[in-house]
Amino acid sequence: MILGITGNIASGKSRVAARMVELGAVALSADQLAREAVGPGSDTLTKLVAVFGDAILAADGSLDRPRLAEIVFADAEARKRLEAITHPAIARLAEERLRRLRQEGHRLVVYEAPLLFEAGAEGRVDRVLVVLAATEVRLARLMARDGLEREAALSRIRAQMPQEEKAARADYVIDNSGDWEDCRRQVDDLYRRLVSSPA
């Protein structure tokens, strides 16, 4: 089975995916695929520079991700232009890797994809898990993790599809508003259910 793991910024998706791996799952990260897709010299990076300018490049010619994030989180149209360029490139990589993982016959593959629904990528997976956390909890985590001011963190949270909408479209939901032990119990329980039942 391929389980898509998604959720909004600072909800704890990566930690949930990492716990699934500790339990025996194999993981694929859309963020890692996105980094590959925009590597130096790639067609995707060339297209991004054509749209957003040289200011999004670091001194070594790689993508300056924080700079690009500043631009797209402040401008919904810029975010749409970014997604129109990157989503097809990530999709090609994801489909190729997921096909290979299916052929290898793993019991559970987790595909961590923050923009699973936004990219229309739920068809790549068998089931979807949404990780939720209360807005104030995510806000505090985001400010601490990325060193953002409250307003900058809020703008990133508001820029995303409402997590309630994602939860309504999910097969499974884990609430990560509390402490990690509570979340871990939910993850462990779901893992046991997934590996003991057919896809």
PDB file of C-alpha atoms in Angstrom:
ATOM      1  CA  MET A   1       0.000   0.000   0.000  1.00  0.00           C
ATOM      2  CA  ILE A   2       1.085   3.560  -0.681  1.00  0.00           C
ATOM      3  CA  LEU A   3      -0.120   5.965   1.993  1.00  0.00           C
ATOM      4  CA  GLY A   4      -0.050   9.659   1.167  1.00  0.00           C
ATOM      5  CA  ILE A   5       0.758  11.783   4.218  1.00  0.00           C
ATOM      6  CA  THR A   6      -0.220  15.420   3.989  1.00  0.00           C
ATOM      7  CA  GLY A   7      -1.201  18.327   6.179  1.00  0.00           C
ATOM      8  CA  ASN A   8      -0.523  22.007   6.540  1.00  0.00           C
ATOM      9  CA  ILE A   9       2.693  23.734   7.490  1.00  0.00           C
ATOM     10  CA  ALA A  10       4.084  22.809  10.939  1.00  0.00           C
ATOM     11  CA  SER A  11       1.434  20.126  11.522  1.00  0.00           C
ATOM     12  CA  GLY A  12       4.067  17.441  12.095  1.00  0.00           C
ATOM     13  CA  LYS A  13       3.841  15.497   8.795  1.00  0.00           C
ATOM     14  CA  SER A  14       7.567  14.760   8.672  1.00  0.00           C
ATOM     15  CA  ARG A  15       7.636  13.468  12.220  1.00  0.00           C
ATOM     16  CA  VAL A  16       4.662  11.212  11.535  1.00  0.00           C
ATOM     17  CA  ALA A  17       6.321   9.911   8.353  1.00  0.00           C
ATOM     18  CA  ALA A  18       9.589   9.343  10.249  1.00  0.00           C
ATOM     19  CA  ARG A  19       7.742   7.327  12.899  1.00  0.00           C
ATOM     20  CA  MET A  20       6.146   5.179  10.177  1.00  0.00           C
ATOM     21  CA  VAL A  21       9.664   4.494   8.844  1.00  0.00           C
ATOM     22  CA  GLU A  22      10.856   3.525  12.356  1.00  0.00           C
ATOM     23  CA  LEU A  23       8.015   1.008  12.419  1.00  0.00           C
ATOM     24  CA  GLY A  24       9.025  -0.498   9.076  1.00  0.00           C
ATOM     25  CA  ALA A  25       7.561   1.642   6.273  1.00  0.00           C
ATOM     26  CA  VAL A  26       9.567   2.950   3.322  1.00  0.00           C
ATOM     27  CA  ALA A  27       9.333   6.711   2.718  1.00  0.00           C
ATOM     28  CA  LEU A  28       9.354   9.009  -0.277  1.00  0.00           C
ATOM     29  CA  SER A  29       9.293  12.789   0.241  1.00  0.00           C
ATOM     30  CA  ALA A  30       7.760  15.204  -2.259  1.00  0.00           C
ATOM     31  CA  ASP A  31       9.962  17.948  -0.772  1.00  0.00           C
ATOM     32  CA  GLN A  32      13.060  15.909  -1.606  1.00  0.00           C
ATOM     33  CA  LEU A  33      11.741  15.309  -5.121  1.00  0.00           C
ATOM     34  CA  ALA A  34      11.110  19.059  -5.421  1.00  0.00           C
ATOM     35  CA  ARG A  35      14.756  19.725  -4.523  1.00  0.00           C
ATOM     36  CA  GLU A  36      15.864  17.270  -7.199  1.00  0.00           C
ATOM     37  CA  ALA A  37      13.509  18.817  -9.757  1.00  0.00           C
ATOM     38  CA  VAL A  38      15.030  22.304  -9.289  1.00  0.00           C
ATOM     39  CA  GLY A  39      18.672  21.255  -9.069  1.00  0.00           C
ATOM     40  CA  PRO A  40      21.334  23.450 -10.691  1.00  0.00           C
ATOM     41  CA  GLY A  41      21.181  23.172 -14.471  1.00  0.00           C
ATOM     42  CA  SER A  42      17.682  21.648 -14.504  1.00  0.00           C
ATOM     43  CA  ASP A  43      15.028  22.766 -16.970  1.00  0.00           C
ATOM     44  CA  THR A  44      12.727  23.503 -14.036  1.00  0.00           C
ATOM     45  CA  LEU A  45      15.203  25.898 -12.419  1.00  0.00           C
ATOM     46  CA  THR A  46      15.758  27.637 -15.762  1.00  0.00           C
ATOM     47  CA  LYS A  47      11.990  28.154 -16.066  1.00  0.00           C
ATOM     48  CA  LEU A  48      11.768  29.515 -12.508  1.00  0.00           C
ATOM     49  CA  VAL A  49      14.546  32.035 -13.172  1.00  0.00           C
ATOM     50  CA  ALA A  50      12.774  33.130 -16.385  1.00  0.00           C
ATOM     51  CA  VAL A  51       9.629  33.876 -14.341  1.00  0.00           C
ATOM     52  CA  PHE A  52      11.029  35.145 -11.015  1.00  0.00           C
ATOM     53  CA  GLY A  53      14.443  36.519 -12.005  1.00  0.00           C
ATOM     54  CA  ASP A  54      18.035  35.909 -10.895  1.00  0.00           C
ATOM     55  CA  ALA A  55      17.197  37.097  -7.361  1.00  0.00           C
ATOM     56  CA  ILE A  56      15.951  33.559  -6.559  1.00  0.00           C
ATOM     57  CA  LEU A  57      19.424  32.104  -7.154  1.00  0.00           C
ATOM     58  CA  ALA A  58      22.015  31.592  -4.440  1.00  0.00           C
ATOM     59  CA  ALA A  59      25.662  32.502  -5.074  1.00  0.00           C
ATOM     60  CA  ASP A  60      26.448  28.918  -6.155  1.00  0.00           C
ATOM     61  CA  GLY A  61      23.673  28.894  -8.778  1.00  0.00           C
ATOM     62  CA  SER A  62      21.288  26.759  -6.745  1.00  0.00           C
ATOM     63  CA  LEU A  63      17.750  27.826  -5.865  1.00  0.00           C
ATOM     64  CA  ASP A  64      17.520  30.181  -2.883  1.00  0.00           C
ATOM     65  CA  ARG A  65      14.460  28.497  -1.398  1.00  0.00           C
ATOM     66  CA  PRO A  66      13.882  30.975   1.477  1.00  0.00           C
ATOM     67  CA  ARG A  67      13.967  33.883  -1.004  1.00  0.00           C
ATOM     68  CA  LEU A  68      11.496  32.161  -3.326  1.00  0.00           C
ATOM     69  CA  ALA A  69       9.268  31.329  -0.336  1.00  0.00           C
ATOM     70  CA  GLU A  70       9.163  35.022   0.635  1.00  0.00           C
ATOM     71  CA  ILE A  71       7.932  35.887  -2.854  1.00  0.00           C
ATOM     72  CA  VAL A  72       5.296  33.194  -3.243  1.00  0.00           C
ATOM     73  CA  PHE A  73       3.827  33.300   0.260  1.00  0.00           C
ATOM     74  CA  ALA A  74       3.219  37.027  -0.179  1.00  0.00           C
ATOM     75  CA  ASP A  75       1.539  36.713  -3.600  1.00  0.00           C
ATOM     76  CA  ALA A  76      -1.088  34.121  -4.529  1.00  0.00           C
ATOM     77  CA  GLU A  77      -0.522  34.655  -8.272  1.00  0.00           C
ATOM     78  CA  ALA A  78       3.218  34.088  -7.870  1.00  0.00           C
ATOM     79  CA  ARG A  79       2.463  30.882  -5.965  1.00  0.00           C
ATOM     80  CA  LYS A  80       0.259  29.668  -8.838  1.00  0.00           C
ATOM     81  CA  ARG A  81       3.048  30.399 -11.344  1.00  0.00           C
ATOM     82  CA  LEU A  82       5.520  28.484  -9.162  1.00  0.00           C
ATOM     83  CA  GLU A  83       3.202  25.485  -8.870  1.00  0.00           C
ATOM     84  CA  ALA A  84       2.482  25.455 -12.618  1.00  0.00           C
ATOM     85  CA  ILE A  85       6.227  25.041 -13.216  1.00  0.00           C
ATOM     86  CA  THR A  86       7.201  22.699 -10.386  1.00  0.00           C
ATOM     87  CA  HIS A  87       4.212  20.369  -9.996  1.00  0.00           C
ATOM     88  CA  PRO A  88       4.599  18.631 -13.396  1.00  0.00           C
ATOM     89  CA  ALA A  89       8.329  18.069 -12.766  1.00  0.00           C
ATOM     90  CA  ILE A  90       7.691  16.672  -9.278  1.00  0.00           C
ATOM     91  CA  ALA A  91       4.840  14.534 -10.652  1.00  0.00           C
ATOM     92  CA  ARG A  92       7.133  12.862 -13.178  1.00  0.00           C
ATOM     93  CA  LEU A  93       9.704  12.023 -10.501  1.00  0.00           C
ATOM     94  CA  ALA A  94       7.051  10.864  -8.008  1.00  0.00           C
ATOM     95  CA  GLU A  95       5.307   8.563 -10.465  1.00  0.00           C
ATOM     96  CA  GLU A  96       8.592   6.962 -11.497  1.00  0.00           C
ATOM     97  CA  ARG A  97       9.771   6.404  -7.883  1.00  0.00           C
ATOM     98  CA  LEU A  98       6.393   5.192  -6.626  1.00  0.00           C
ATOM     99  CA  ARG A  99       6.110   2.744  -9.535  1.00  0.00           C
ATOM    100  CA  ARG A 100       9.532   1.355  -8.628  1.00  0.00           C
ATOM    101  CA  LEU A 101       8.583   1.064  -4.942  1.00  0.00           C
ATOM    102  CA  ARG A 102       5.351  -0.771  -5.845  1.00  0.00           C
ATOM    103  CA  GLN A 103       7.370  -3.245  -7.910  1.00  0.00           C
ATOM    104  CA  GLU A 104       9.722  -3.842  -4.967  1.00  0.00           C
ATOM    105  CA  GLY A 105       6.732  -5.100  -2.966  1.00  0.00           C
ATOM    106  CA  HIS A 106       7.050  -3.160   0.304  1.00  0.00           C
ATOM    107  CA  ARG A 107       4.201  -3.668   2.775  1.00  0.00           C
ATOM    108  CA  LEU A 108       3.803   0.068   3.322  1.00  0.00           C
ATOM    109  CA  VAL A 109       5.227   3.045   1.445  1.00  0.00           C
ATOM    110  CA  VAL A 110       4.555   6.515   2.832  1.00  0.00           C
ATOM    111  CA  TYR A 111       4.575   9.397   0.365  1.00  0.00           C
ATOM    112  CA  GLU A 112       4.947  12.635   2.312  1.00  0.00           C
ATOM    113  CA  ALA A 113       3.480  15.409   0.171  1.00  0.00           C
ATOM    114  CA  PRO A 114       2.501  18.757   1.728  1.00  0.00           C
ATOM    115  CA  LEU A 115       0.568  19.756  -1.424  1.00  0.00           C
ATOM    116  CA  LEU A 116      -0.969  16.355  -2.197  1.00  0.00           C
ATOM    117  CA  PHE A 117      -4.476  17.728  -2.743  1.00  0.00           C
ATOM    118  CA  GLU A 118      -3.380  21.059  -4.225  1.00  0.00           C
ATOM    119  CA  ALA A 119      -1.292  19.221  -6.839  1.00  0.00           C
ATOM    120  CA  GLY A 120      -4.134  16.805  -7.618  1.00  0.00           C
ATOM    121  CA  ALA A 121      -1.780  13.986  -6.637  1.00  0.00           C
ATOM    122  CA  GLU A 122      -4.065  11.867  -4.462  1.00  0.00           C
ATOM    123  CA  GLY A 123      -4.460   9.475  -7.413  1.00  0.00           C
ATOM    124  CA  ARG A 124      -0.803   8.429  -6.931  1.00  0.00           C
ATOM    125  CA  VAL A 125      -1.590   6.874  -3.552  1.00  0.00           C
ATOM    126  CA  ASP A 126      -3.959   4.211  -2.221  1.00  0.00           C
ATOM    127  CA  ARG A 127      -5.035   6.040   0.939  1.00  0.00           C
ATOM    128  CA  VAL A 128      -4.501   9.503   2.422  1.00  0.00           C
ATOM    129  CA  LEU A 129      -3.563  10.451   5.979  1.00  0.00           C
ATOM    130  CA  VAL A 130      -3.970  14.085   7.013  1.00  0.00           C
ATOM    131  CA  VAL A 131      -2.007  15.316  10.038  1.00  0.00           C
ATOM    132  CA  LEU A 132      -3.814  18.145  11.825  1.00  0.00           C
ATOM    133  CA  ALA A 133      -2.751  20.560  14.545  1.00  0.00           C
ATOM    134  CA  ALA A 134      -4.498  23.566  16.060  1.00  0.00           C
ATOM    135  CA  THR A 135      -3.622  26.857  14.361  1.00  0.00           C
ATOM    136  CA  GLU A 136      -2.005  28.378  17.452  1.00  0.00           C
ATOM    137  CA  VAL A 137       0.103  25.257  17.898  1.00  0.00           C
ATOM    138  CA  ARG A 138       1.263  25.365  14.276  1.00  0.00           C
ATOM    139  CA  LEU A 139       1.935  29.085  14.560  1.00  0.00           C
ATOM    140  CA  ALA A 140       4.174  28.617  17.616  1.00  0.00           C
ATOM    141  CA  ARG A 141       6.028  25.724  15.954  1.00  0.00           C
ATOM    142  CA  LEU A 142       6.542  27.660  12.728  1.00  0.00           C
ATOM    143  CA  MET A 143       7.849  30.766  14.484  1.00  0.00           C
ATOM    144  CA  ALA A 144      10.268  28.661  16.534  1.00  0.00           C
ATOM    145  CA  ARG A 145      11.363  26.420  13.645  1.00  0.00           C
ATOM    146  CA  ASP A 146      11.884  29.064  10.948  1.00  0.00           C
ATOM    147  CA  GLY A 147      12.583  32.117  13.125  1.00  0.00           C
ATOM    148  CA  LEU A 148       9.597  33.960  11.656  1.00  0.00           C
ATOM    149  CA  GLU A 149       7.703  36.912  13.085  1.00  0.00           C
ATOM    150  CA  ARG A 150       4.055  36.186  13.934  1.00  0.00           C
ATOM    151  CA  GLU A 151       2.639  37.978  10.858  1.00  0.00           C
ATOM    152  CA  ALA A 152       5.038  36.220   8.456  1.00  0.00           C
ATOM    153  CA  ALA A 153       4.141  32.861  10.000  1.00  0.00           C
ATOM    154  CA  LEU A 154       0.423  33.642   9.815  1.00  0.00           C
ATOM    155  CA  SER A 155       0.678  34.594   6.142  1.00  0.00           C
ATOM    156  CA  ARG A 156       2.169  31.159   5.396  1.00  0.00           C
ATOM    157  CA  ILE A 157      -0.587  29.427   7.341  1.00  0.00           C
ATOM    158  CA  ARG A 158      -3.324  31.463   5.622  1.00  0.00           C
ATOM    159  CA  ALA A 159      -1.840  30.793   2.174  1.00  0.00           C
ATOM    160  CA  GLN A 160      -2.697  27.094   2.397  1.00  0.00           C
ATOM    161  CA  MET A 161      -5.858  25.120   1.772  1.00  0.00           C
ATOM    162  CA  PRO A 162      -7.797  24.969   5.083  1.00  0.00           C
ATOM    163  CA  GLN A 163      -6.782  21.860   7.002  1.00  0.00           C
ATOM    164  CA  GLU A 164     -10.446  21.073   7.694  1.00  0.00           C
ATOM    165  CA  GLU A 165     -10.973  20.718   3.947  1.00  0.00           C
ATOM    166  CA  LYS A 166      -8.027  18.328   3.730  1.00  0.00           C
ATOM    167  CA  ALA A 167      -9.343  16.308   6.676  1.00  0.00           C
ATOM    168  CA  ALA A 168     -12.735  15.952   4.979  1.00  0.00           C
ATOM    169  CA  ARG A 169     -11.017  14.386   1.945  1.00  0.00           C
ATOM    170  CA  ALA A 170      -8.757  12.057   3.947  1.00  0.00           C
ATOM    171  CA  ASP A 171      -9.101   8.358   4.698  1.00  0.00           C
ATOM    172  CA  TYR A 172      -7.344   8.810   8.060  1.00  0.00           C
ATOM    173  CA  VAL A 173      -6.730  11.799  10.339  1.00  0.00           C
ATOM    174  CA  ILE A 174      -4.193  12.184  13.143  1.00  0.00           C
ATOM    175  CA  ASP A 175      -4.412  15.149  15.521  1.00  0.00           C
ATOM    176  CA  ASN A 176      -0.942  16.378  16.483  1.00  0.00           C
ATOM    177  CA  SER A 177      -2.074  19.335  18.616  1.00  0.00           C
ATOM    178  CA  GLY A 178      -0.894  17.751  21.844  1.00  0.00           C
ATOM    179  CA  ASP A 179       2.392  16.215  22.926  1.00  0.00           C
ATOM    180  CA  TRP A 180       4.428  13.811  20.819  1.00  0.00           C
ATOM    181  CA  GLU A 181       3.552  10.764  22.934  1.00  0.00           C
ATOM    182  CA  ASP A 182      -0.125  11.233  22.153  1.00  0.00           C
ATOM    183  CA  CYS A 183       0.620  11.619  18.443  1.00  0.00           C
ATOM    184  CA  ARG A 184       2.983   8.635  18.438  1.00  0.00           C
ATOM    185  CA  ARG A 185       0.263   6.393  19.899  1.00  0.00           C
ATOM    186  CA  GLN A 186      -2.083   7.421  17.078  1.00  0.00           C
ATOM    187  CA  VAL A 187       0.615   6.750  14.464  1.00  0.00           C
ATOM    188  CA  ASP A 188       1.496   3.344  15.937  1.00  0.00           C
ATOM    189  CA  ASP A 189      -2.164   2.328  16.025  1.00  0.00           C
ATOM    190  CA  LEU A 190      -2.706   3.372  12.400  1.00  0.00           C
ATOM    191  CA  TYR A 191       0.474   1.599  11.275  1.00  0.00           C
ATOM    192  CA  ARG A 192      -0.704  -1.667  12.851  1.00  0.00           C
ATOM    193  CA  ARG A 193      -4.064  -1.345  11.119  1.00  0.00           C
ATOM    194  CA  LEU A 194      -2.499  -0.606   7.738  1.00  0.00           C
ATOM    195  CA  VAL A 195      -0.004  -3.465   7.685  1.00  0.00           C
ATOM    196  CA  SER A 196      -2.518  -6.013   8.980  1.00  0.00           C
ATOM    197  CA  SER A 197      -5.229  -5.224   6.426  1.00  0.00           C
ATOM    198  CA  PRO A 198      -5.179  -5.491   2.627  1.00  0.00           C
ATOM    199  CA  ALA A 199      -4.987  -2.306   0.546  1.00  0.00           C
TER     200      ALA A 199
END
